Amino acid sequence: QVQVVESGGGLVQPGGSLRLSCAASGNIFTINAMNWYRQAPRKQREVVAVITRSGNTNYAESVKGRFTISRDNANNTVYLQMNDLKPEDTAVYYCYAIVVLEGTRAITSSWGQGTQVTVSS
């Protein structure tokens, strides 16, 4: 059906940068939204950044000015550029895609498997 795969996580020092990628594949007619979430140890999963089909973006207050979400529509890929990383950014980051399927034009959503981001000196 629809697969969502994240990549780009890793270990980085405070103040460093990472760029996460999320690629959606399958019988996709169009993508309505691709969002980034994260879940830190002992905390609830929270939304980090959202981008809609129209290109509108929204960010969690804690990452405004540091993170940027963008999309390559031709490749069904969304990116999360993370700058000035802080230890509190340490979490598993998940991509969540809301798509319209080919044929039926049904709307469905899929989660990626997650990619670990660790910010530590």
Backbone as XML, in Angstrom:
<?xml version="1.0"?>
<chain id="A" units="angstrom">
  <residue number="1" name="GLN">
    <atom name="N" x="0.860" y="-1.194" z="0.000"/>
    <atom name="CA" x="0.000" y="0.000" z="0.000"/>
    <atom name="C" x="0.894" y="1.241" z="0.000"/>
  </residue>
  <residue number="2" name="VAL">
    <atom name="N" x="1.089" y="1.837" z="1.167"/>
    <atom name="CA" x="1.909" y="3.023" z="1.299"/>
    <atom name="C" x="2.993" y="2.754" z="2.317"/>
  </residue>
  <residue number="3" name="GLN">
    <atom name="N" x="4.218" y="3.043" z="1.935"/>
    <atom name="CA" x="5.345" y="2.909" z="2.837"/>
    <atom name="C" x="5.951" y="4.271" z="3.115"/>
  </residue>
  <residue number="4" name="VAL">
    <atom name="N" x="6.390" y="4.464" z="4.351"/>
    <atom name="CA" x="7.021" y="5.701" z="4.779"/>
    <atom name="C" x="8.325" y="5.325" z="5.462"/>
  </residue>
  <residue number="5" name="VAL">
    <atom name="N" x="9.435" y="5.876" z="4.984"/>
    <atom name="CA" x="10.750" y="5.520" z="5.488"/>
    <atom name="C" x="11.526" y="6.776" z="5.835"/>
  </residue>
  <residue number="6" name="GLU">
    <atom name="N" x="11.981" y="6.860" z="7.093"/>
    <atom name="CA" x="12.803" y="7.975" z="7.542"/>
    <atom name="C" x="14.280" y="7.602" z="7.492"/>
  </residue>
  <residue number="7" name="SER">
    <atom name="N" x="15.106" y="8.609" z="7.389"/>
    <atom name="CA" x="16.545" y="8.415" z="7.450"/>
    <atom name="C" x="17.203" y="9.713" z="7.892"/>
  </residue>
  <residue number="8" name="GLY">
    <atom name="N" x="18.465" y="9.630" z="8.277"/>
    <atom name="CA" x="19.238" y="10.813" z="8.599"/>
    <atom name="C" x="19.517" y="11.037" z="10.068"/>
  </residue>
  <residue number="9" name="GLY">
    <atom name="N" x="18.979" y="10.208" z="10.930"/>
    <atom name="CA" x="19.239" y="10.355" z="12.348"/>
    <atom name="C" x="20.662" y="9.979" z="12.698"/>
  </residue>
  <residue number="10" name="GLY">
    <atom name="N" x="21.037" y="10.277" z="13.933"/>
    <atom name="CA" x="22.372" y="9.956" z="14.389"/>
    <atom name="C" x="22.725" y="10.681" z="15.661"/>
  </residue>
  <residue number="11" name="LEU">
    <atom name="N" x="24.000" y="10.650" z="15.993"/>
    <atom name="CA" x="24.535" y="11.295" z="17.184"/>
    <atom name="C" x="25.192" y="12.608" z="16.786"/>
  </residue>
  <residue number="12" name="VAL">
    <atom name="N" x="24.840" y="13.678" z="17.484"/>
    <atom name="CA" x="25.391" y="14.991" z="17.188"/>
    <atom name="C" x="25.615" y="15.744" z="18.493"/>
  </residue>
  <residue number="13" name="GLN">
    <atom name="N" x="26.607" y="16.621" z="18.505"/>
    <atom name="CA" x="26.887" y="17.431" z="19.679"/>
    <atom name="C" x="25.922" y="18.601" z="19.782"/>
  </residue>
  <residue number="14" name="PRO">
    <atom name="N" x="25.691" y="19.105" z="20.989"/>
    <atom name="CA" x="24.851" y="20.302" z="21.118"/>
    <atom name="C" x="25.355" y="21.424" z="20.228"/>
  </residue>
  <residue number="15" name="GLY">
    <atom name="N" x="24.412" y="22.104" z="19.589"/>
    <atom name="CA" x="24.749" y="23.153" z="18.643"/>
    <atom name="C" x="24.939" y="22.675" z="17.225"/>
  </residue>
  <residue number="16" name="GLY">
    <atom name="N" x="24.972" y="21.379" z="17.031"/>
    <atom name="CA" x="25.155" y="20.817" z="15.707"/>
    <atom name="C" x="23.869" y="20.747" z="14.912"/>
  </residue>
  <residue number="17" name="SER">
    <atom name="N" x="23.970" y="20.155" z="13.728"/>
    <atom name="CA" x="22.844" y="20.084" z="12.808"/>
    <atom name="C" x="22.688" y="18.686" z="12.238"/>
  </residue>
  <residue number="18" name="LEU">
    <atom name="N" x="21.465" y="18.350" z="11.894"/>
    <atom name="CA" x="21.132" y="17.139" z="11.173"/>
    <atom name="C" x="20.004" y="17.448" z="10.205"/>
  </residue>
  <residue number="19" name="ARG">
    <atom name="N" x="19.941" y="16.687" z="9.125"/>
    <atom name="CA" x="18.811" y="16.766" z="8.221"/>
    <atom name="C" x="18.172" y="15.395" z="8.092"/>
  </residue>
  <residue number="20" name="LEU">
    <atom name="N" x="16.916" y="15.312" z="8.481"/>
    <atom name="CA" x="16.158" y="14.086" z="8.351"/>
    <atom name="C" x="15.403" y="14.074" z="7.029"/>
  </residue>
  <residue number="21" name="SER">
    <atom name="N" x="15.264" y="12.889" z="6.467"/>
    <atom name="CA" x="14.505" y="12.704" z="5.237"/>
    <atom name="C" x="13.394" y="11.695" z="5.465"/>
  </residue>
  <residue number="22" name="CYS">
    <atom name="N" x="12.292" y="11.884" z="4.769"/>
    <atom name="CA" x="11.177" y="10.957" z="4.816"/>
    <atom name="C" x="10.662" y="10.764" z="3.404"/>
  </residue>
  <residue number="23" name="ALA">
    <atom name="N" x="10.687" y="9.537" z="2.926"/>
    <atom name="CA" x="10.228" y="9.213" z="1.581"/>
    <atom name="C" x="8.982" y="8.345" z="1.655"/>
  </residue>
  <residue number="24" name="ALA">
    <atom name="N" x="7.948" y="8.750" z="0.959"/>
    <atom name="CA" x="6.715" y="7.983" z="0.869"/>
    <atom name="C" x="6.642" y="7.298" z="-0.486"/>
  </residue>
  <residue number="25" name="SER">
    <atom name="N" x="6.178" y="6.057" z="-0.498"/>
    <atom name="CA" x="6.069" y="5.311" z="-1.738"/>
    <atom name="C" x="4.829" y="4.429" z="-1.704"/>
  </residue>
  <residue number="26" name="GLY">
    <atom name="N" x="4.436" y="3.948" z="-2.881"/>
    <atom name="CA" x="3.251" y="3.120" z="-3.004"/>
    <atom name="C" x="2.296" y="3.709" z="-4.011"/>
  </residue>
  <residue number="27" name="ASN">
    <atom name="N" x="1.042" y="3.272" z="-3.934"/>
    <atom name="CA" x="0.039" y="3.726" z="-4.895"/>
    <atom name="C" x="-0.557" y="5.068" z="-4.457"/>
  </residue>
  <residue number="28" name="ILE">
    <atom name="N" x="0.284" y="6.074" z="-4.483"/>
    <atom name="CA" x="-0.074" y="7.408" z="-4.013"/>
    <atom name="C" x="-0.534" y="8.264" z="-5.176"/>
  </residue>
  <residue number="29" name="PHE">
    <atom name="N" x="-1.709" y="8.834" z="-5.031"/>
    <atom name="CA" x="-2.196" y="9.801" z="-6.007"/>
    <atom name="C" x="-1.661" y="11.196" z="-5.684"/>
  </residue>
  <residue number="30" name="THR">
    <atom name="N" x="-1.783" y="11.581" z="-4.432"/>
    <atom name="CA" x="-1.241" y="12.843" z="-3.988"/>
    <atom name="C" x="-1.022" y="12.778" z="-2.481"/>
  </residue>
  <residue number="31" name="ILE">
    <atom name="N" x="-0.183" y="13.655" z="-1.988"/>
    <atom name="CA" x="0.095" y="13.736" z="-0.564"/>
    <atom name="C" x="-0.550" y="14.997" z="-0.004"/>
  </residue>
  <residue number="32" name="ASN">
    <atom name="N" x="-1.429" y="14.819" z="0.961"/>
    <atom name="CA" x="-2.098" y="15.961" z="1.569"/>
    <atom name="C" x="-1.234" y="16.642" z="2.620"/>
  </residue>
  <residue number="33" name="ALA">
    <atom name="N" x="-0.469" y="15.845" z="3.359"/>
    <atom name="CA" x="0.390" y="16.409" z="4.387"/>
    <atom name="C" x="1.454" y="15.399" z="4.765"/>
  </residue>
  <residue number="34" name="MET">
    <atom name="N" x="2.610" y="15.895" z="5.133"/>
    <atom name="CA" x="3.659" y="15.072" z="5.705"/>
    <atom name="C" x="4.176" y="15.793" z="6.936"/>
  </residue>
  <residue number="35" name="ASN">
    <atom name="N" x="4.146" y="15.087" z="8.050"/>
    <atom name="CA" x="4.433" y="15.696" z="9.338"/>
    <atom name="C" x="5.569" y="14.965" z="10.034"/>
  </residue>
  <residue number="36" name="TRP">
    <atom name="N" x="6.267" y="15.690" z="10.891"/>
    <atom name="CA" x="7.283" y="15.116" z="11.749"/>
    <atom name="C" x="6.813" y="15.141" z="13.196"/>
  </residue>
  <residue number="37" name="TYR">
    <atom name="N" x="6.947" y="14.001" z="13.862"/>
    <atom name="CA" x="6.693" y="13.860" z="15.282"/>
    <atom name="C" x="7.964" y="13.370" z="15.955"/>
  </residue>
  <residue number="38" name="ARG">
    <atom name="N" x="8.012" y="13.482" z="17.272"/>
    <atom name="CA" x="9.111" y="12.901" z="18.018"/>
    <atom name="C" x="8.603" y="12.387" z="19.357"/>
  </residue>
  <residue number="39" name="GLN">
    <atom name="N" x="9.322" y="11.406" z="19.871"/>
    <atom name="CA" x="8.994" y="10.848" z="21.170"/>
    <atom name="C" x="10.285" y="10.630" z="21.942"/>
  </residue>
  <residue number="40" name="ALA">
    <atom name="N" x="10.426" y="11.377" z="23.013"/>
    <atom name="CA" x="11.576" y="11.263" z="23.889"/>
    <atom name="C" x="11.283" y="10.257" z="24.996"/>
  </residue>
  <residue number="41" name="PRO">
    <atom name="N" x="12.318" y="9.718" z="25.625"/>
    <atom name="CA" x="12.092" y="8.787" z="26.728"/>
    <atom name="C" x="11.209" y="9.393" z="27.805"/>
  </residue>
  <residue number="42" name="ARG">
    <atom name="N" x="10.251" y="8.620" z="28.257"/>
    <atom name="CA" x="9.345" y="9.012" z="29.334"/>
    <atom name="C" x="8.447" y="10.196" z="28.972"/>
  </residue>
  <residue number="43" name="LYS">
    <atom name="N" x="8.297" y="10.477" z="27.704"/>
    <atom name="CA" x="7.444" y="11.574" z="27.282"/>
    <atom name="C" x="6.469" y="11.107" z="26.199"/>
  </residue>
  <residue number="44" name="GLN">
    <atom name="N" x="5.405" y="11.863" z="26.040"/>
    <atom name="CA" x="4.424" y="11.574" z="25.006"/>
    <atom name="C" x="4.966" y="11.953" z="23.631"/>
  </residue>
  <residue number="45" name="ARG">
    <atom name="N" x="4.453" y="11.276" z="22.608"/>
    <atom name="CA" x="4.798" y="11.664" z="21.257"/>
    <atom name="C" x="4.194" y="13.034" z="20.968"/>
  </residue>
  <residue number="46" name="GLU">
    <atom name="N" x="4.980" y="13.907" z="20.356"/>
    <atom name="CA" x="4.531" y="15.255" z="20.085"/>
    <atom name="C" x="4.815" y="15.641" z="18.646"/>
  </residue>
  <residue number="47" name="VAL">
    <atom name="N" x="3.985" y="16.524" z="18.122"/>
    <atom name="CA" x="4.209" y="17.014" z="16.776"/>
    <atom name="C" x="5.354" y="18.017" z="16.795"/>
  </residue>
  <residue number="48" name="VAL">
    <atom name="N" x="6.202" y="17.940" z="15.787"/>
    <atom name="CA" x="7.347" y="18.824" z="15.668"/>
    <atom name="C" x="7.137" y="19.844" z="14.554"/>
  </residue>
  <residue number="49" name="ALA">
    <atom name="N" x="6.736" y="19.360" z="13.382"/>
    <atom name="CA" x="6.568" y="20.231" z="12.228"/>
    <atom name="C" x="5.569" y="19.616" z="11.272"/>
  </residue>
  <residue number="50" name="VAL">
    <atom name="N" x="4.829" y="20.470" z="10.586"/>
    <atom name="CA" x="3.784" y="20.051" z="9.664"/>
    <atom name="C" x="3.927" y="20.825" z="8.367"/>
  </residue>
  <residue number="51" name="ILE">
    <atom name="N" x="3.745" y="20.136" z="7.250"/>
    <atom name="CA" x="3.654" y="20.817" z="5.965"/>
    <atom name="C" x="2.487" y="20.218" z="5.191"/>
  </residue>
  <residue number="52" name="THR">
    <atom name="N" x="1.629" y="21.080" z="4.657"/>
    <atom name="CA" x="0.454" y="20.647" z="3.913"/>
    <atom name="C" x="0.721" y="20.684" z="2.421"/>
  </residue>
  <residue number="53" name="ARG">
    <atom name="N" x="-0.246" y="20.188" z="1.649"/>
    <atom name="CA" x="-0.110" y="20.188" z="0.199"/>
    <atom name="C" x="0.053" y="21.595" z="-0.355"/>
  </residue>
  <residue number="54" name="SER">
    <atom name="N" x="-0.579" y="22.553" z="0.301"/>
    <atom name="CA" x="-0.490" y="23.933" z="-0.134"/>
    <atom name="C" x="0.850" y="24.580" z="0.209"/>
  </residue>
  <residue number="55" name="GLY">
    <atom name="N" x="1.648" y="23.911" z="1.028"/>
    <atom name="CA" x="2.926" y="24.446" z="1.429"/>
    <atom name="C" x="2.925" y="25.166" z="2.758"/>
  </residue>
  <residue number="56" name="ASN">
    <atom name="N" x="1.784" y="25.246" z="3.411"/>
    <atom name="CA" x="1.734" y="25.854" z="4.735"/>
    <atom name="C" x="2.514" y="25.012" z="5.727"/>
  </residue>
  <residue number="57" name="THR">
    <atom name="N" x="3.202" y="25.676" z="6.628"/>
    <atom name="CA" x="4.005" y="24.990" z="7.631"/>
    <atom name="C" x="3.649" y="25.469" z="9.029"/>
  </residue>
  <residue number="58" name="ASN">
    <atom name="N" x="3.817" y="24.580" z="9.997"/>
    <atom name="CA" x="3.635" y="24.896" z="11.401"/>
    <atom name="C" x="4.685" y="24.150" z="12.204"/>
  </residue>
  <residue number="59" name="TYR">
    <atom name="N" x="5.109" y="24.748" z="13.308"/>
    <atom name="CA" x="6.163" y="24.187" z="14.134"/>
    <atom name="C" x="5.775" y="24.219" z="15.600"/>
  </residue>
  <residue number="60" name="ALA">
    <atom name="N" x="6.285" y="23.245" z="16.325"/>
    <atom name="CA" x="6.192" y="23.309" z="17.772"/>
    <atom name="C" x="6.980" y="24.514" z="18.267"/>
  </residue>
  <residue number="61" name="GLU">
    <atom name="N" x="6.481" y="25.137" z="19.322"/>
    <atom name="CA" x="7.131" y="26.329" z="19.847"/>
    <atom name="C" x="8.589" y="26.069" z="20.216"/>
  </residue>
  <residue number="62" name="SER">
    <atom name="N" x="8.872" y="24.880" z="20.692"/>
    <atom name="CA" x="10.212" y="24.562" z="21.159"/>
    <atom name="C" x="11.250" y="24.484" z="20.041"/>
  </residue>
  <residue number="63" name="VAL">
    <atom name="N" x="10.816" y="24.376" z="18.790"/>
    <atom name="CA" x="11.766" y="24.242" z="17.684"/>
    <atom name="C" x="11.715" y="25.412" z="16.712"/>
  </residue>
  <residue number="64" name="LYS">
    <atom name="N" x="10.837" y="26.362" z="16.936"/>
    <atom name="CA" x="10.736" y="27.505" z="16.039"/>
    <atom name="C" x="12.060" y="28.259" z="15.976"/>
  </residue>
  <residue number="65" name="GLY">
    <atom name="N" x="12.449" y="28.601" z="14.772"/>
    <atom name="CA" x="13.708" y="29.289" z="14.559"/>
    <atom name="C" x="14.896" y="28.372" z="14.427"/>
  </residue>
  <residue number="66" name="ARG">
    <atom name="N" x="14.741" y="27.094" z="14.754"/>
    <atom name="CA" x="15.840" y="26.137" z="14.665"/>
    <atom name="C" x="15.591" y="25.049" z="13.628"/>
  </residue>
  <residue number="67" name="PHE">
    <atom name="N" x="14.345" y="24.617" z="13.487"/>
    <atom name="CA" x="13.994" y="23.543" z="12.560"/>
    <atom name="C" x="13.244" y="24.120" z="11.365"/>
  </residue>
  <residue number="68" name="THR">
    <atom name="N" x="13.442" y="23.493" z="10.210"/>
    <atom name="CA" x="12.736" y="23.879" z="8.997"/>
    <atom name="C" x="12.246" y="22.632" z="8.276"/>
  </residue>
  <residue number="69" name="ILE">
    <atom name="N" x="10.954" y="22.589" z="7.968"/>
    <atom name="CA" x="10.396" y="21.491" z="7.203"/>
    <atom name="C" x="10.238" y="21.936" z="5.754"/>
  </residue>
  <residue number="70" name="SER">
    <atom name="N" x="10.554" y="21.051" z="4.828"/>
    <atom name="CA" x="10.421" y="21.344" z="3.413"/>
    <atom name="C" x="10.055" y="20.069" z="2.679"/>
  </residue>
  <residue number="71" name="ARG">
    <atom name="N" x="9.651" y="20.214" z="1.410"/>
    <atom name="CA" x="9.177" y="19.058" z="0.670"/>
    <atom name="C" x="9.651" y="19.094" z="-0.768"/>
  </residue>
  <residue number="72" name="ASP">
    <atom name="N" x="9.999" y="17.920" z="-1.281"/>
    <atom name="CA" x="10.308" y="17.713" z="-2.683"/>
    <atom name="C" x="9.147" y="16.915" z="-3.260"/>
  </residue>
  <residue number="73" name="ASN">
    <atom name="N" x="8.183" y="17.608" z="-3.840"/>
    <atom name="CA" x="6.959" y="16.954" z="-4.291"/>
    <atom name="C" x="7.212" y="15.915" z="-5.383"/>
  </residue>
  <residue number="74" name="ALA">
    <atom name="N" x="8.181" y="16.165" z="-6.244"/>
    <atom name="CA" x="8.449" y="15.248" z="-7.344"/>
    <atom name="C" x="8.891" y="13.876" z="-6.845"/>
  </residue>
  <residue number="75" name="ASN">
    <atom name="N" x="9.488" y="13.825" z="-5.669"/>
    <atom name="CA" x="9.994" y="12.573" z="-5.123"/>
    <atom name="C" x="9.250" y="12.112" z="-3.881"/>
  </residue>
  <residue number="76" name="ASN">
    <atom name="N" x="8.118" y="12.741" z="-3.575"/>
    <atom name="CA" x="7.325" y="12.390" z="-2.398"/>
    <atom name="C" x="8.185" y="12.310" z="-1.146"/>
  </residue>
  <residue number="77" name="THR">
    <atom name="N" x="9.013" y="13.309" z="-0.981"/>
    <atom name="CA" x="9.961" y="13.334" z="0.118"/>
    <atom name="C" x="9.822" y="14.627" z="0.903"/>
  </residue>
  <residue number="78" name="VAL">
    <atom name="N" x="9.898" y="14.513" z="2.208"/>
    <atom name="CA" x="9.890" y="15.670" z="3.088"/>
    <atom name="C" x="11.177" y="15.652" z="3.905"/>
  </residue>
  <residue number="79" name="TYR">
    <atom name="N" x="11.666" y="16.836" z="4.233"/>
    <atom name="CA" x="12.897" y="16.975" z="4.988"/>
    <atom name="C" x="12.647" y="17.763" z="6.266"/>
  </residue>
  <residue number="80" name="LEU">
    <atom name="N" x="13.458" y="17.498" z="7.252"/>
    <atom name="CA" x="13.466" y="18.292" z="8.465"/>
    <atom name="C" x="14.902" y="18.702" z="8.738"/>
  </residue>
  <residue number="81" name="GLN">
    <atom name="N" x="15.206" y="19.962" z="8.463"/>
    <atom name="CA" x="16.518" y="20.507" z="8.764"/>
    <atom name="C" x="16.525" y="20.969" z="10.208"/>
  </residue>
  <residue number="82" name="MET">
    <atom name="N" x="17.416" y="20.412" z="11.000"/>
    <atom name="CA" x="17.484" y="20.694" z="12.423"/>
    <atom name="C" x="18.819" y="21.360" z="12.726"/>
  </residue>
  <residue number="83" name="ASN">
    <atom name="N" x="18.755" y="22.610" z="13.163"/>
    <atom name="CA" x="19.944" y="23.375" z="13.507"/>
    <atom name="C" x="19.955" y="23.706" z="14.992"/>
  </residue>
  <residue number="84" name="ASP">
    <atom name="N" x="21.131" y="24.037" z="15.489"/>
    <atom name="CA" x="21.302" y="24.407" z="16.895"/>
    <atom name="C" x="20.635" y="23.376" z="17.804"/>
  </residue>
  <residue number="85" name="LEU">
    <atom name="N" x="20.978" y="22.134" z="17.590"/>
    <atom name="CA" x="20.349" y="21.053" z="18.342"/>
    <atom name="C" x="20.718" y="21.108" z="19.817"/>
  </residue>
  <residue number="86" name="LYS">
    <atom name="N" x="19.760" y="20.743" z="20.634"/>
    <atom name="CA" x="19.904" y="20.762" z="22.081"/>
    <atom name="C" x="19.666" y="19.369" z="22.638"/>
  </residue>
  <residue number="87" name="PRO">
    <atom name="N" x="20.206" y="19.076" z="23.816"/>
    <atom name="CA" x="19.979" y="17.745" z="24.397"/>
    <atom name="C" x="18.501" y="17.384" z="24.506"/>
  </residue>
  <residue number="88" name="GLU">
    <atom name="N" x="17.653" y="18.351" z="24.755"/>
    <atom name="CA" x="16.232" y="18.072" z="24.862"/>
    <atom name="C" x="15.576" y="17.709" z="23.533"/>
  </residue>
  <residue number="89" name="ASP">
    <atom name="N" x="16.315" y="17.837" z="22.436"/>
    <atom name="CA" x="15.822" y="17.375" z="21.141"/>
    <atom name="C" x="16.010" y="15.872" z="20.956"/>
  </residue>
  <residue number="90" name="THR">
    <atom name="N" x="16.718" y="15.234" z="21.860"/>
    <atom name="CA" x="16.948" y="13.800" z="21.763"/>
    <atom name="C" x="15.627" y="13.048" z="21.795"/>
  </residue>
  <residue number="91" name="ALA">
    <atom name="N" x="15.389" y="12.236" z="20.776"/>
    <atom name="CA" x="14.128" y="11.519" z="20.650"/>
    <atom name="C" x="14.185" y="10.627" z="19.423"/>
  </residue>
  <residue number="92" name="VAL">
    <atom name="N" x="13.201" y="9.755" z="19.312"/>
    <atom name="CA" x="12.948" y="9.069" z="18.057"/>
    <atom name="C" x="12.023" y="9.955" z="17.239"/>
  </residue>
  <residue number="93" name="TYR">
    <atom name="N" x="12.433" y="10.249" z="16.029"/>
    <atom name="CA" x="11.661" y="11.113" z="15.158"/>
    <atom name="C" x="10.904" y="10.270" z="14.141"/>
  </residue>
  <residue number="94" name="TYR">
    <atom name="N" x="9.600" y="10.535" z="14.021"/>
    <atom name="CA" x="8.720" y="9.771" z="13.151"/>
    <atom name="C" x="8.121" y="10.662" z="12.073"/>
  </residue>
  <residue number="95" name="CYS">
    <atom name="N" x="8.024" y="10.122" z="10.890"/>
    <atom name="CA" x="7.333" y="10.775" z="9.796"/>
    <atom name="C" x="5.920" y="10.209" z="9.695"/>
  </residue>
  <residue number="96" name="TYR">
    <atom name="N" x="4.957" y="11.076" z="9.465"/>
    <atom name="CA" x="3.551" y="10.699" z="9.361"/>
    <atom name="C" x="2.991" y="11.325" z="8.096"/>
  </residue>
  <residue number="97" name="ALA">
    <atom name="N" x="2.570" y="10.477" z="7.164"/>
    <atom name="CA" x="2.092" y="10.941" z="5.870"/>
    <atom name="C" x="0.601" y="10.709" z="5.735"/>
  </residue>
  <residue number="98" name="ILE">
    <atom name="N" x="-0.097" y="11.714" z="5.265"/>
    <atom name="CA" x="-1.524" y="11.620" z="4.959"/>
    <atom name="C" x="-1.652" y="11.720" z="3.447"/>
  </residue>
  <residue number="99" name="VAL">
    <atom name="N" x="-2.148" y="10.653" z="2.816"/>
    <atom name="CA" x="-2.106" y="10.565" z="1.364"/>
    <atom name="C" x="-3.467" y="10.187" z="0.790"/>
  </residue>
  <residue number="100" name="VAL">
    <atom name="N" x="-3.623" y="10.483" z="-0.495"/>
    <atom name="CA" x="-4.769" y="10.034" z="-1.276"/>
    <atom name="C" x="-4.290" y="8.901" z="-2.171"/>
  </residue>
  <residue number="101" name="LEU">
    <atom name="N" x="-4.973" y="7.771" z="-2.143"/>
    <atom name="CA" x="-4.561" y="6.604" z="-2.897"/>
    <atom name="C" x="-5.021" y="6.670" z="-4.343"/>
  </residue>
  <residue number="102" name="GLU">
    <atom name="N" x="-4.219" y="6.076" z="-5.220"/>
    <atom name="CA" x="-4.628" y="5.915" z="-6.608"/>
    <atom name="C" x="-5.869" y="5.044" z="-6.703"/>
  </residue>
  <residue number="103" name="GLY">
    <atom name="N" x="-6.662" y="5.269" z="-7.735"/>
    <atom name="CA" x="-7.825" y="4.431" z="-8.000"/>
    <atom name="C" x="-9.022" y="4.820" z="-7.163"/>
  </residue>
  <residue number="104" name="THR">
    <atom name="N" x="-9.024" y="4.385" z="-5.925"/>
    <atom name="CA" x="-10.153" y="4.635" z="-5.034"/>
    <atom name="C" x="-10.223" y="6.082" z="-4.566"/>
  </residue>
  <residue number="105" name="ARG">
    <atom name="N" x="-9.091" y="6.758" z="-4.564"/>
    <atom name="CA" x="-8.972" y="8.124" z="-4.045"/>
    <atom name="C" x="-9.298" y="8.189" z="-2.558"/>
  </residue>
  <residue number="106" name="ALA">
    <atom name="N" x="-9.149" y="7.059" z="-1.897"/>
    <atom name="CA" x="-9.341" y="7.026" z="-0.455"/>
    <atom name="C" x="-8.194" y="7.742" z="0.245"/>
  </residue>
  <residue number="107" name="ILE">
    <atom name="N" x="-8.504" y="8.323" z="1.390"/>
    <atom name="CA" x="-7.499" y="8.998" z="2.196"/>
    <atom name="C" x="-7.018" y="8.034" z="3.271"/>
  </residue>
  <residue number="108" name="THR">
    <atom name="N" x="-5.726" y="7.894" z="3.378"/>
    <atom name="CA" x="-5.150" y="7.044" z="4.395"/>
    <atom name="C" x="-3.915" y="7.721" z="4.966"/>
  </residue>
  <residue number="109" name="SER">
    <atom name="N" x="-3.429" y="7.192" z="6.056"/>
    <atom name="CA" x="-2.240" y="7.740" z="6.696"/>
    <atom name="C" x="-1.305" y="6.615" z="7.111"/>
  </residue>
  <residue number="110" name="SER">
    <atom name="N" x="-0.023" y="6.918" z="7.134"/>
    <atom name="CA" x="0.983" y="5.915" z="7.467"/>
    <atom name="C" x="2.098" y="6.538" z="8.289"/>
  </residue>
  <residue number="111" name="TRP">
    <atom name="N" x="2.603" y="5.755" z="9.225"/>
    <atom name="CA" x="3.754" y="6.135" z="10.042"/>
    <atom name="C" x="5.021" y="5.466" z="9.529"/>
  </residue>
  <residue number="112" name="GLY">
    <atom name="N" x="6.115" y="6.184" z="9.610"/>
    <atom name="CA" x="7.410" y="5.579" z="9.380"/>
    <atom name="C" x="7.869" y="4.813" z="10.605"/>
  </residue>
  <residue number="113" name="GLN">
    <atom name="N" x="9.018" y="4.158" z="10.479"/>
    <atom name="CA" x="9.524" y="3.322" z="11.567"/>
    <atom name="C" x="10.263" y="4.116" z="12.631"/>
  </residue>
  <residue number="114" name="GLY">
    <atom name="N" x="10.604" y="5.342" z="12.330"/>
    <atom name="CA" x="11.318" y="6.190" z="13.258"/>
    <atom name="C" x="12.818" y="6.170" z="13.036"/>
  </residue>
  <residue number="115" name="THR">
    <atom name="N" x="13.459" y="7.286" z="13.344"/>
    <atom name="CA" x="14.909" y="7.385" z="13.284"/>
    <atom name="C" x="15.395" y="8.097" z="14.546"/>
  </residue>
  <residue number="116" name="GLN">
    <atom name="N" x="16.429" y="7.556" z="15.160"/>
    <atom name="CA" x="16.913" y="8.056" z="16.440"/>
    <atom name="C" x="17.803" y="9.275" z="16.243"/>
  </residue>
  <residue number="117" name="VAL">
    <atom name="N" x="17.508" y="10.320" z="16.992"/>
    <atom name="CA" x="18.358" y="11.504" z="17.062"/>
    <atom name="C" x="18.838" y="11.647" z="18.497"/>
  </residue>
  <residue number="118" name="THR">
    <atom name="N" x="20.141" y="11.666" z="18.682"/>
    <atom name="CA" x="20.729" y="11.813" z="20.003"/>
    <atom name="C" x="21.643" y="13.023" z="20.005"/>
  </residue>
  <residue number="119" name="VAL">
    <atom name="N" x="21.377" y="13.952" z="20.908"/>
    <atom name="CA" x="22.170" y="15.175" z="21.033"/>
    <atom name="C" x="22.897" y="15.111" z="22.368"/>
  </residue>
  <residue number="120" name="SER">
    <atom name="N" x="24.195" y="14.944" z="22.323"/>
    <atom name="CA" x="24.977" y="14.759" z="23.533"/>
    <atom name="C" x="26.430" y="15.110" z="23.269"/>
  </residue>
  <residue number="121" name="SER">
    <atom name="N" x="27.090" y="15.624" z="24.302"/>
    <atom name="CA" x="28.513" y="15.903" z="24.221"/>
    <atom name="C" x="29.342" y="14.779" z="24.820"/>
  </residue>
</chain>
